[in-house]
Coordinates of N, CA and C and ligand atoms in Angstrom, one line a residue:
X1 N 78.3 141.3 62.7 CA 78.6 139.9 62.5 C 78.9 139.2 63.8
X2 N 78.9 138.1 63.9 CA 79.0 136.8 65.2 C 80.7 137.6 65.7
X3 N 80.8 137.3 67.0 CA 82.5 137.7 67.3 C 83.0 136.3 66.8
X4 N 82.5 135.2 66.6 CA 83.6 133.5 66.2 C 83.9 133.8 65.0
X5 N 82.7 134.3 64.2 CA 82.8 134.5 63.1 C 84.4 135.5 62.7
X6 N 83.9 136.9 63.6 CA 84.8 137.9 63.1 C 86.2 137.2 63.1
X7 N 86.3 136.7 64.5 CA 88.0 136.2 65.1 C 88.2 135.2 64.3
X8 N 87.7 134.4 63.6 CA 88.4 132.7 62.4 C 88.9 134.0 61.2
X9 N 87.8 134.7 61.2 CA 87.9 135.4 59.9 C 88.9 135.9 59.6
X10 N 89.8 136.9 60.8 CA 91.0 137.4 60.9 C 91.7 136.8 61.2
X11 N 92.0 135.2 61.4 CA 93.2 134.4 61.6 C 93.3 134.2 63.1
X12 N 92.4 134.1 63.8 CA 92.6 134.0 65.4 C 92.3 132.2 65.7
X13 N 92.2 131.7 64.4 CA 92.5 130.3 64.3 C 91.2 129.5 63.7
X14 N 90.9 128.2 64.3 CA 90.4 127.2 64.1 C 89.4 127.7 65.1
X15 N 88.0 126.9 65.2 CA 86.9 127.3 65.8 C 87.2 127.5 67.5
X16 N 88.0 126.1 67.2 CA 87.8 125.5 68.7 C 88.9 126.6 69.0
X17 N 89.8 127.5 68.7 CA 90.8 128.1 69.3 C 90.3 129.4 69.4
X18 N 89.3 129.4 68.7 CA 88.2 130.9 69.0 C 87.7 130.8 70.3
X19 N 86.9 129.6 70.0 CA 85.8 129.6 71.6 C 87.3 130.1 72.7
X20 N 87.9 129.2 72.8 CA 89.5 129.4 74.0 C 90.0 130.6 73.9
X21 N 89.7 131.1 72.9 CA 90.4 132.8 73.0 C 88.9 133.3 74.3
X22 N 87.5 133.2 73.6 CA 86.6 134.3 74.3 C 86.7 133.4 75.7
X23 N 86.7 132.5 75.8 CA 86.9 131.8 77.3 C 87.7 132.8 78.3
X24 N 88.7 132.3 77.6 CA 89.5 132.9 78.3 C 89.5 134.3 79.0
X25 N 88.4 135.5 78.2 CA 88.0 136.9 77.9 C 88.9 137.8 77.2
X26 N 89.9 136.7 76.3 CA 90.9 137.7 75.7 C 90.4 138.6 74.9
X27 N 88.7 139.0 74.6 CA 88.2 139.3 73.4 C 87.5 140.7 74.3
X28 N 87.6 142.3 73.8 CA 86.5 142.5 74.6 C 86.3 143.8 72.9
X29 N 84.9 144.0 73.1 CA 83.8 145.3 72.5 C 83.8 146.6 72.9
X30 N 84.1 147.3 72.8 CA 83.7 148.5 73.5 C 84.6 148.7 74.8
X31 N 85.6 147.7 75.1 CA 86.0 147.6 76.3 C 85.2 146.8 77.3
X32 N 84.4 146.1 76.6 CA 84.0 145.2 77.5 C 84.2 143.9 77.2
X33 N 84.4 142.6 78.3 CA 84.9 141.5 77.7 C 84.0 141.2 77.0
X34 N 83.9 140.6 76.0 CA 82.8 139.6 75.5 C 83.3 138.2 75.3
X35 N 82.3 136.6 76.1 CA 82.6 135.3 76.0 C 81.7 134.8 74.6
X36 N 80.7 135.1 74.7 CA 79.9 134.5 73.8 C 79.9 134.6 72.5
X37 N 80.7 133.6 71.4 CA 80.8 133.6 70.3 C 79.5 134.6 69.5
X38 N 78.3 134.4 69.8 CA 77.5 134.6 69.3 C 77.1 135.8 69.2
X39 N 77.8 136.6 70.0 CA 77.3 138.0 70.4 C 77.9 138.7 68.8
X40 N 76.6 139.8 68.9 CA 76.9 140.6 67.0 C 78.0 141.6 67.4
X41 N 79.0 141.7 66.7 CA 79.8 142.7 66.6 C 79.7 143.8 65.2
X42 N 80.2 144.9 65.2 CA 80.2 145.6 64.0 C 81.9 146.6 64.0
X43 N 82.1 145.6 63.4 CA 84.0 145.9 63.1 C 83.8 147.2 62.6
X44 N 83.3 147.8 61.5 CA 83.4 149.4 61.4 C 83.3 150.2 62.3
X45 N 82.4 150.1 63.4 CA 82.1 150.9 64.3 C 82.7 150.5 65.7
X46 N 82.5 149.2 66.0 CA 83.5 148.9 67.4 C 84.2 149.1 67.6
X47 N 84.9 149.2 69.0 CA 86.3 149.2 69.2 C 86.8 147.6 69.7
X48 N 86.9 147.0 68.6 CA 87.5 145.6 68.9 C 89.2 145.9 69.2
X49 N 89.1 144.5 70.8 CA 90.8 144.4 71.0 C 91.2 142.8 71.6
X50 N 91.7 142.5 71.3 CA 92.3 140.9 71.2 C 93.2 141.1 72.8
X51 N 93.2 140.7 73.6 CA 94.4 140.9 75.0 C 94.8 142.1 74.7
X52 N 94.1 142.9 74.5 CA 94.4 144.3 74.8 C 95.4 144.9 73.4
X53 N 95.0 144.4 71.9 CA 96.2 144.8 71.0 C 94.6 144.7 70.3
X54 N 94.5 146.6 69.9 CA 93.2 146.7 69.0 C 93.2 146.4 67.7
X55 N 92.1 145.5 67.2 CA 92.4 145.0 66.3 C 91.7 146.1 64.7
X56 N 92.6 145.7 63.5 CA 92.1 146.6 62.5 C 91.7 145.4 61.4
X57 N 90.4 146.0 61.6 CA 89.6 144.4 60.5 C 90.1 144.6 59.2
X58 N 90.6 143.7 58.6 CA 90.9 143.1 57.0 C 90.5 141.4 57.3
X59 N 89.7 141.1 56.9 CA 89.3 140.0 56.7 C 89.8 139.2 56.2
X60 N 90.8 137.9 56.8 CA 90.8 137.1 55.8 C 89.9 136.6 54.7
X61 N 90.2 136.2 53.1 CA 89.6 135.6 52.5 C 90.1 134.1 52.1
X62 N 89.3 133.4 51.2 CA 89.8 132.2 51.2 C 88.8 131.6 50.3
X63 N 89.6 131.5 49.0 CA 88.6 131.3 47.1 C 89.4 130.2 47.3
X64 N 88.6 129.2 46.9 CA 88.6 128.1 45.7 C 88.5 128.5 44.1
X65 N 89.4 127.9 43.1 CA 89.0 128.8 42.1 C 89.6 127.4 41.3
X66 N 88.4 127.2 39.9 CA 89.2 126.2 39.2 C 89.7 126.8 38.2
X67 N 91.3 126.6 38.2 CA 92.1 127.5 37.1 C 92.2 127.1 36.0
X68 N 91.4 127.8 34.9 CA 91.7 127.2 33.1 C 92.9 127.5 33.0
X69 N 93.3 126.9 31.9 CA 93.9 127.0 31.1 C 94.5 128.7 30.4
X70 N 95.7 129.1 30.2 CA 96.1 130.5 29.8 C 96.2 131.6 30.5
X71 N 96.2 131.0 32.3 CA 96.7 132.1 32.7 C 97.4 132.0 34.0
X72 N 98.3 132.5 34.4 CA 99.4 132.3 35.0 C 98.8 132.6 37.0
X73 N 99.9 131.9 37.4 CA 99.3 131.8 38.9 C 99.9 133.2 39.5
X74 N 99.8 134.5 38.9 CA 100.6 135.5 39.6 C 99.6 136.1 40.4
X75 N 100.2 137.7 41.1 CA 98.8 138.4 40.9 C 98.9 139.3 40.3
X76 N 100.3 139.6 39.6 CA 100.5 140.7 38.5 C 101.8 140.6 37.6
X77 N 100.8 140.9 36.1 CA 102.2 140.5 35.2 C 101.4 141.6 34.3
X78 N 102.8 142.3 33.3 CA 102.6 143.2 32.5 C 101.9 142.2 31.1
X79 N 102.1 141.3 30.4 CA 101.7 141.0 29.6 C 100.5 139.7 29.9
X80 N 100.8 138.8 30.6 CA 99.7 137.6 30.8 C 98.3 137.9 31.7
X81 N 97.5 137.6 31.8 CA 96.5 137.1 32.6 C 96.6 136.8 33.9
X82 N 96.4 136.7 35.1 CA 96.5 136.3 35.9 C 95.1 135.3 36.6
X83 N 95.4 134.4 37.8 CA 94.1 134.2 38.1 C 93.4 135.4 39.2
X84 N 94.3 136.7 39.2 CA 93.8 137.7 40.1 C 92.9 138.4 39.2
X85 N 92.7 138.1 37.8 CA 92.1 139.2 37.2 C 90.8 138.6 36.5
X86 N 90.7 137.1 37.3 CA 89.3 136.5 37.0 C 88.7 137.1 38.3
X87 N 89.2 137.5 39.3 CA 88.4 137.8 40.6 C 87.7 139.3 40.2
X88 N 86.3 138.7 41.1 CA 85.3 140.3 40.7 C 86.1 140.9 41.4
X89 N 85.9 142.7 41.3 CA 86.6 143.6 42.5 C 86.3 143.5 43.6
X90 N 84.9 143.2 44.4 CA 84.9 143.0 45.5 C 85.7 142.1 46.1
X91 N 86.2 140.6 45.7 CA 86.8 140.1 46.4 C 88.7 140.6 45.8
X92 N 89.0 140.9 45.1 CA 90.4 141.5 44.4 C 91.1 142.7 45.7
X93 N 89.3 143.0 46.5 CA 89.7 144.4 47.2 C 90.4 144.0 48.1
X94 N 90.6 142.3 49.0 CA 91.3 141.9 50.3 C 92.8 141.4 49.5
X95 N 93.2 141.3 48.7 CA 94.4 141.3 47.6 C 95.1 139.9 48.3
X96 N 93.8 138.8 47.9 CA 94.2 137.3 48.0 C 95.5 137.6 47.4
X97 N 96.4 136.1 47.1 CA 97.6 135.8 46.4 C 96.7 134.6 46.5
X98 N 97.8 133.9 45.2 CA 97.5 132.0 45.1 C 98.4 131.4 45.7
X99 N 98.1 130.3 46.3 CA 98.6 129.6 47.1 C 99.2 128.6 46.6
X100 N 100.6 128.7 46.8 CA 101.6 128.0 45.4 C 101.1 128.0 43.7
X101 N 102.3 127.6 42.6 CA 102.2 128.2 41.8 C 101.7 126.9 40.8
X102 N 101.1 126.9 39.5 CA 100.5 126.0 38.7 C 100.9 126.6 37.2
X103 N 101.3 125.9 36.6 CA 102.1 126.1 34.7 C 100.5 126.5 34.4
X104 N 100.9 127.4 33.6 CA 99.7 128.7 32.7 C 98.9 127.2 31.9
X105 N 99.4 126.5 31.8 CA 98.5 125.0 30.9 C 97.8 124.1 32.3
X106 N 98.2 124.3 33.3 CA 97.7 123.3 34.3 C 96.4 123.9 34.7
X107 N 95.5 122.8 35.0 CA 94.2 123.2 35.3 C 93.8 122.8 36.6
X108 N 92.8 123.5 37.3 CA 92.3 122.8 38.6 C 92.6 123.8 40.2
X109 N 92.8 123.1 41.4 CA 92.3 123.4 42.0 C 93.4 124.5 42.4
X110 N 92.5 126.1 42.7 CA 93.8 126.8 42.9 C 93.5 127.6 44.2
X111 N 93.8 127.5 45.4 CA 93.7 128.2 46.5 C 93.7 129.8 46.8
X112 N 93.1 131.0 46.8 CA 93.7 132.1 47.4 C 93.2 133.0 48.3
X113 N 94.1 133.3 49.0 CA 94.0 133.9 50.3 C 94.6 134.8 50.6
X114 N 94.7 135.5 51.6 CA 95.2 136.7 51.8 C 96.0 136.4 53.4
X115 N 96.1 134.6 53.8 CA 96.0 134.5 54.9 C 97.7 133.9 54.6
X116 N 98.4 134.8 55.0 CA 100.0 134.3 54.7 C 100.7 132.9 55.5
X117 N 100.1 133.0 56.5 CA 100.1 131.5 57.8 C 99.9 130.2 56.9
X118 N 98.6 130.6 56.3 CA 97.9 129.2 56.1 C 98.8 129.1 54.6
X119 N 99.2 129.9 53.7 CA 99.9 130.0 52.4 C 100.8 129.2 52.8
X120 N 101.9 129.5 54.2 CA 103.1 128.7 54.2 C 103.1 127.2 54.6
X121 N 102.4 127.4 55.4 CA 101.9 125.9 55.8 C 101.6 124.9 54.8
X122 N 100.8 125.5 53.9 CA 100.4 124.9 52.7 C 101.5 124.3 51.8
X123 N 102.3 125.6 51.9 CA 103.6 125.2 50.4 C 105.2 125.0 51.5
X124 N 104.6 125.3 52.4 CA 106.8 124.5 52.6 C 106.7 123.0 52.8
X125 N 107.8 123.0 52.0 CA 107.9 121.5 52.1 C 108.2 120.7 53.6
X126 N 108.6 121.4 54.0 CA 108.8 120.9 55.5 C 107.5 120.3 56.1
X127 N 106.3 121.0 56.1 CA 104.9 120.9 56.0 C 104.6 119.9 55.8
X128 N 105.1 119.2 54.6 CA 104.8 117.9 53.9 C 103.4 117.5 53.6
X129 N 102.8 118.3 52.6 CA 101.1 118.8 52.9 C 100.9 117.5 51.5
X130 N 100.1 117.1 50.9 CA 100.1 116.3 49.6 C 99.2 117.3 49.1
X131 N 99.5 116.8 47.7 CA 98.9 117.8 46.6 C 98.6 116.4 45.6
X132 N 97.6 116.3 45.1 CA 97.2 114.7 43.8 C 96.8 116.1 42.4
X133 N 97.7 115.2 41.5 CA 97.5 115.3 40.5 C 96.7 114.6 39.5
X134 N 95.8 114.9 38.4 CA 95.6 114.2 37.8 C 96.3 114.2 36.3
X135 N 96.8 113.3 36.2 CA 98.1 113.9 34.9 C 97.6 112.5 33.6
X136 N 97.9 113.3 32.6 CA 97.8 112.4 31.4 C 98.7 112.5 30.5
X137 N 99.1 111.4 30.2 CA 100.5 111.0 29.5 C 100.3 110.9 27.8
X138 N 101.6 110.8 26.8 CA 101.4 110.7 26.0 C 101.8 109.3 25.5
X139 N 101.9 108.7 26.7 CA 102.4 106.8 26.3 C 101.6 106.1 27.5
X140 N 101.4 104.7 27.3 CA 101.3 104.0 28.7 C 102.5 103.9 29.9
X141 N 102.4 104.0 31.0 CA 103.1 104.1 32.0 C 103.2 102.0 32.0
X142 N 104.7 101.6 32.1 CA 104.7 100.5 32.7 C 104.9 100.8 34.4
X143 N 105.2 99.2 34.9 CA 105.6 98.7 36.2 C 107.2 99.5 36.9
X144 N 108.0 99.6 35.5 CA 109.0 99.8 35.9 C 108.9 101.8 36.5
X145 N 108.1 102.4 35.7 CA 107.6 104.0 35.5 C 107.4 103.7 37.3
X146 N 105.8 103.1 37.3 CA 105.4 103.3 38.5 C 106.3 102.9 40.0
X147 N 107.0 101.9 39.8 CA 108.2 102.0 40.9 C 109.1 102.7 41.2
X148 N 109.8 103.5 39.9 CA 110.5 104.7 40.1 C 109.6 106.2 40.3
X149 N 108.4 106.4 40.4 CA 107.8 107.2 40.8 C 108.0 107.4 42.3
X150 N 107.2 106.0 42.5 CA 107.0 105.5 43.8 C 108.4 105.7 44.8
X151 N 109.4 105.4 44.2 CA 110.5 105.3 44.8 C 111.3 107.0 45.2
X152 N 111.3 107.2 43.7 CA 111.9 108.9 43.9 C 112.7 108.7 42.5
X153 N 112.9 110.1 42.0 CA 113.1 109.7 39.9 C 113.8 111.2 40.3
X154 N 115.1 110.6 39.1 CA 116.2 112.0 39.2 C 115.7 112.8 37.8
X155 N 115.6 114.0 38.4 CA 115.6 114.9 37.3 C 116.5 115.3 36.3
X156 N 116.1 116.0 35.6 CA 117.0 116.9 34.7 C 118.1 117.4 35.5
X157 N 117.8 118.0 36.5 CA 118.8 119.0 36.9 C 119.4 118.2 38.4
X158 N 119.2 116.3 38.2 CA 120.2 116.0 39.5 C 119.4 115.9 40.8
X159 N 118.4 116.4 40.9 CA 117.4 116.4 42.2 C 116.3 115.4 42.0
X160 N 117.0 114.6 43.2 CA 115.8 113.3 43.2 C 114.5 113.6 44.2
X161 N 113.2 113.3 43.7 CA 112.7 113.5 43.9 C 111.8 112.4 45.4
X162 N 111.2 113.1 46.2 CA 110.7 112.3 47.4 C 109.5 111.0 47.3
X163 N 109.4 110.4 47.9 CA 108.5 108.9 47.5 C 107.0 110.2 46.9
X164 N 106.5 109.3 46.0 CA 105.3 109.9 45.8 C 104.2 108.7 45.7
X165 N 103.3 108.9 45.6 CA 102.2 108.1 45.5 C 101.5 107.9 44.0
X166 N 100.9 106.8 43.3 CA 100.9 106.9 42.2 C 100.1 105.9 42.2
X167 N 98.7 106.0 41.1 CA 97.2 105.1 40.7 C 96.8 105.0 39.7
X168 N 97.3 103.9 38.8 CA 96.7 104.3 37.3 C 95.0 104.3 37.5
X169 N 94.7 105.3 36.3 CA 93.0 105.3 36.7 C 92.4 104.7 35.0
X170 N 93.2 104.4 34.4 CA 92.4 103.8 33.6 C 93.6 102.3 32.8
X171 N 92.9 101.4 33.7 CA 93.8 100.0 33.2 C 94.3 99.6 32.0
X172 N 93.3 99.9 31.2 CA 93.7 99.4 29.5 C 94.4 100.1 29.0
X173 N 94.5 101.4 29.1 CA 95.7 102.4 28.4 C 96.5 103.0 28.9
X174 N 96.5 102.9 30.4 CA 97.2 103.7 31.0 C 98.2 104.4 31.1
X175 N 97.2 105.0 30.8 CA 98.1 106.6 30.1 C 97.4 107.9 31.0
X176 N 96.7 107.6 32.7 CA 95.8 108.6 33.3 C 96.2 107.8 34.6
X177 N 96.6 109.5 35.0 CA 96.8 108.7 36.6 C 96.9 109.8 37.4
X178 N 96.7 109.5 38.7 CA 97.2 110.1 40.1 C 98.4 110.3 40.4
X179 N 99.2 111.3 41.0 CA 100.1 111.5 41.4 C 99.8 112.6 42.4
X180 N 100.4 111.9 43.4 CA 100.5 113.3 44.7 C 102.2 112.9 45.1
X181 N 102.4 114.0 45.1 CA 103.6 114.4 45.8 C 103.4 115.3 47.2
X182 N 104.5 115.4 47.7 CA 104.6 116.5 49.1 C 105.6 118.0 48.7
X183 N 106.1 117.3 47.5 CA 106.9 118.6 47.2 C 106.5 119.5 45.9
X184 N 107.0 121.0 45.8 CA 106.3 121.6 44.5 C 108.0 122.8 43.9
X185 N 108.6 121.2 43.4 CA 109.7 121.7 42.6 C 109.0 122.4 41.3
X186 N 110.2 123.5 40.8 CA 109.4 124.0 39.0 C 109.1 122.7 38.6
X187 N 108.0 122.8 37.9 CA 107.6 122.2 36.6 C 107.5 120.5 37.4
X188 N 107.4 120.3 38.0 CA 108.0 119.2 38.7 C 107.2 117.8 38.3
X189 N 105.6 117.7 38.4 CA 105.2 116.7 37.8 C 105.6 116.4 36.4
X190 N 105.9 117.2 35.2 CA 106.2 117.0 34.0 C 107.7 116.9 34.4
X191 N 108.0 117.5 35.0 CA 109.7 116.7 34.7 C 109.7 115.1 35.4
X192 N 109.1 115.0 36.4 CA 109.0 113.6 36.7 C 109.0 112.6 35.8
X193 N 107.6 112.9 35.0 CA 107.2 111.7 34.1 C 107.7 111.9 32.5
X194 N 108.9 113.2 32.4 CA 109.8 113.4 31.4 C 111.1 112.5 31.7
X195 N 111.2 112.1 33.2 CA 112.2 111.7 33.3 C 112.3 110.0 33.4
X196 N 111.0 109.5 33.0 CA 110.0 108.2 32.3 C 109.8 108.2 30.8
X197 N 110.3 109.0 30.3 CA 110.4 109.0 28.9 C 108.9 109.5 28.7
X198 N 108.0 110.2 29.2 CA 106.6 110.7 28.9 C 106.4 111.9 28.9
X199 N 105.4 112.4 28.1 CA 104.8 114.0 28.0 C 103.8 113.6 28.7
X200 N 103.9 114.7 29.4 CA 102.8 114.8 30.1 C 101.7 115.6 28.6
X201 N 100.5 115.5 28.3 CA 99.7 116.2 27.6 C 98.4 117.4 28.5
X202 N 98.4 116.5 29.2 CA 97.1 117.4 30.7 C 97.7 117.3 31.9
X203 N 97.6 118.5 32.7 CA 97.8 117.8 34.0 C 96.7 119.0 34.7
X204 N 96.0 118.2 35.9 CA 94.4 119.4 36.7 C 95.3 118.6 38.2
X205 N 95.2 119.6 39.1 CA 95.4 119.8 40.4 C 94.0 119.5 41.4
X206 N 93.8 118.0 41.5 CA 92.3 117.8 42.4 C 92.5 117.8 44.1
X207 N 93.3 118.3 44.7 CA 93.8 118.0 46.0 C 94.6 118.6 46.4
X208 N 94.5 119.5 47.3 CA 95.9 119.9 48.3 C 95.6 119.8 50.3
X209 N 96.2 119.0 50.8 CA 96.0 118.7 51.6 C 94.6 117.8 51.5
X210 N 93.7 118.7 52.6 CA 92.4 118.0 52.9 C 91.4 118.3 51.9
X211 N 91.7 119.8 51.1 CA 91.1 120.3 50.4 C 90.6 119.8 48.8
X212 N 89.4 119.0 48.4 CA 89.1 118.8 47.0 C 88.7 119.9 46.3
X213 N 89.2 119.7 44.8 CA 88.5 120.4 44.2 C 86.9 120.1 43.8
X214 N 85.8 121.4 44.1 CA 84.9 121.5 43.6 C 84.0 121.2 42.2
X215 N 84.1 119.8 41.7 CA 84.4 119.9 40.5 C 82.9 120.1 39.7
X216 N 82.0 120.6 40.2 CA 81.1 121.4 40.0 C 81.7 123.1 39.7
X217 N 82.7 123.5 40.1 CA 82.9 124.6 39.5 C 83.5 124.5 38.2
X218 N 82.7 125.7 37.4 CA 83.7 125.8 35.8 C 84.7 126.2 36.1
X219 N 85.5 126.1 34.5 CA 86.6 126.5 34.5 C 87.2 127.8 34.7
X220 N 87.4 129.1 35.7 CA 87.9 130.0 35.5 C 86.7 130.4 36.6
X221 N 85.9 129.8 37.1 CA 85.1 130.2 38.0 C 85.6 129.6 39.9
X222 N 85.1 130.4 40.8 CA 85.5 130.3 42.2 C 84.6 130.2 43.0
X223 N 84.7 130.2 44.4 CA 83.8 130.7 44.9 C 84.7 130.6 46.7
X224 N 83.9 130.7 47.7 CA 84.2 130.7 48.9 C 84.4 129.7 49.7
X225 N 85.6 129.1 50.9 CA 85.7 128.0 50.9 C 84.4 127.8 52.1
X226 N 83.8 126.3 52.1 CA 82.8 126.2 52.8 C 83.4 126.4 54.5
X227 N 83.0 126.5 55.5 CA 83.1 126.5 57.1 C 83.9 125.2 57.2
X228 N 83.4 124.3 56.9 CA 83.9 122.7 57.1 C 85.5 122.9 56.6
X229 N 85.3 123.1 55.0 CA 86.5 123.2 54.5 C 87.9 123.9 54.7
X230 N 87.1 125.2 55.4 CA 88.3 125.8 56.1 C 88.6 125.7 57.7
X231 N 88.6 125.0 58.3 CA 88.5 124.3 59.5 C 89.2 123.1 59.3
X232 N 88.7 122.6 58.1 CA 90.0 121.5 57.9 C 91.3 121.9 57.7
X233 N 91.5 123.0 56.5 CA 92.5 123.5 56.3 C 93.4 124.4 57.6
X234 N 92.3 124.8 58.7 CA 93.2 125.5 59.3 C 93.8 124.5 61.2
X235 N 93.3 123.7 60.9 CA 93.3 122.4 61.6 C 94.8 122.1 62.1
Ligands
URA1 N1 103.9 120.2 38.3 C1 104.0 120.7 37.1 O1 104.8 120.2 36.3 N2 103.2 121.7 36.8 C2 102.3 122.3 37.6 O2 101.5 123.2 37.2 C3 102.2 121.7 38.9 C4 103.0 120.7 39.2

């Protein structure tokens, strides 16, 4: 395979931080430097070494996966489902995790990787990454809902919540909307619009960060993130 290829693959960054690694000749084959992204390597058999610290290929991976309904964001539980156990074995073998967690009823866009960097980046709040929801209610949302959204809305348990963003998407009933937040308290979008006097009835995860969901993928189906899309993510 390409050496740009191999080095993104293993977390040696973003493209442009690849090319700057072989620039530099921190990359060598065999003991020899190599600059040119393009040159084929074969990680089974090479002796690949980064500035001199030889490297042992495990590939990052990085699934898109749209999560139905009934099974829990773990990657191991004695009695539920997981979304690790929709993964074929070949990709199960680099032992992704999901990248933050989603209620066994929430649907949509579910990240996983085996790339712990890009995991935390993703989910600390410090990060302040947005995540849009698509959530549906069991009443119409008024003006006053949407300004305490907007603003920050105390929970159950006392913890007010940070400005979020909020679109109704269907005028006449509005009862369907957008919500992105930066933060991923438990349960946190339904306690929000619990604490609006609303059930939530659906809620699908179309957004985290730069990343949309695929929404050509079925439900319970995944696939690999495209070049573009993980370049954004790792940006
Ligand atoms: N907020 C929730 O209430 N549930 C989720 O699954 C995600 C965010």
């Amino acid at each position: 395979m390409r050496a740009d290829k191999l080095l993104a693959s293993m977390g040696f960054g973003s493209r442009k931080e690849v090319k700057n690694l072989l620039k530099q000749g921190g990359f060598t084959v065999n003991d020899t430097v190599v600059k040119d992204g393009k040159t084929h390597v074969n990680p089974e058999t090479d002796t690949l070494e980064v500035f001199g610290e030889r490297l042992h290929y495990k590939p990052f991976v990085y699934l898109m996966m749209n999560k139905p309904e009934g099974v829990i964001s773990a990657t191991e539980d004695k009695r539920e489902r997981t979304v690790i156990d929709l993964l074929e074995p070949e990709d199960a073998l680099y032992e992704p995790f999901p990248v933050g967690r989603l209620d066994k009823d929430t649907t949509g866009l579910m990240l996983l990787t085996n790339d712990g960097q890009l995991a935390h980046k993703l989910t600390s709040p410090k990060k302040k990454v947005d995540k849009m929801y698509r959530v549906h209610v069991d009443k119409p949302v008024d003006k006053e809902d949407m300004s305490a959204l907007e603003r920050g809305i105390e929970l159950d348990d006392g913890y007010v919540t940070k400005p979020a963003v909020v679109k109704v998407l269907n005028e006449k009933e509005k009862d369907v909307l957008h919500l992105t937040i930066q933060e991923g308290k438990f349960h946190q979008v339904k306690r929000m619009f619990q604490a609006c006097g609303k059930r939530v009835v659906a809620l699908k995860r179309e957004r985290i960060g730069p990343l949309d969901l695929d929404e050509t993928l079925a439900l319970g189906t995944y696939r690999e993130l495209t070049e573009d899309e993980l370049e954004k993510l790792l940006d």
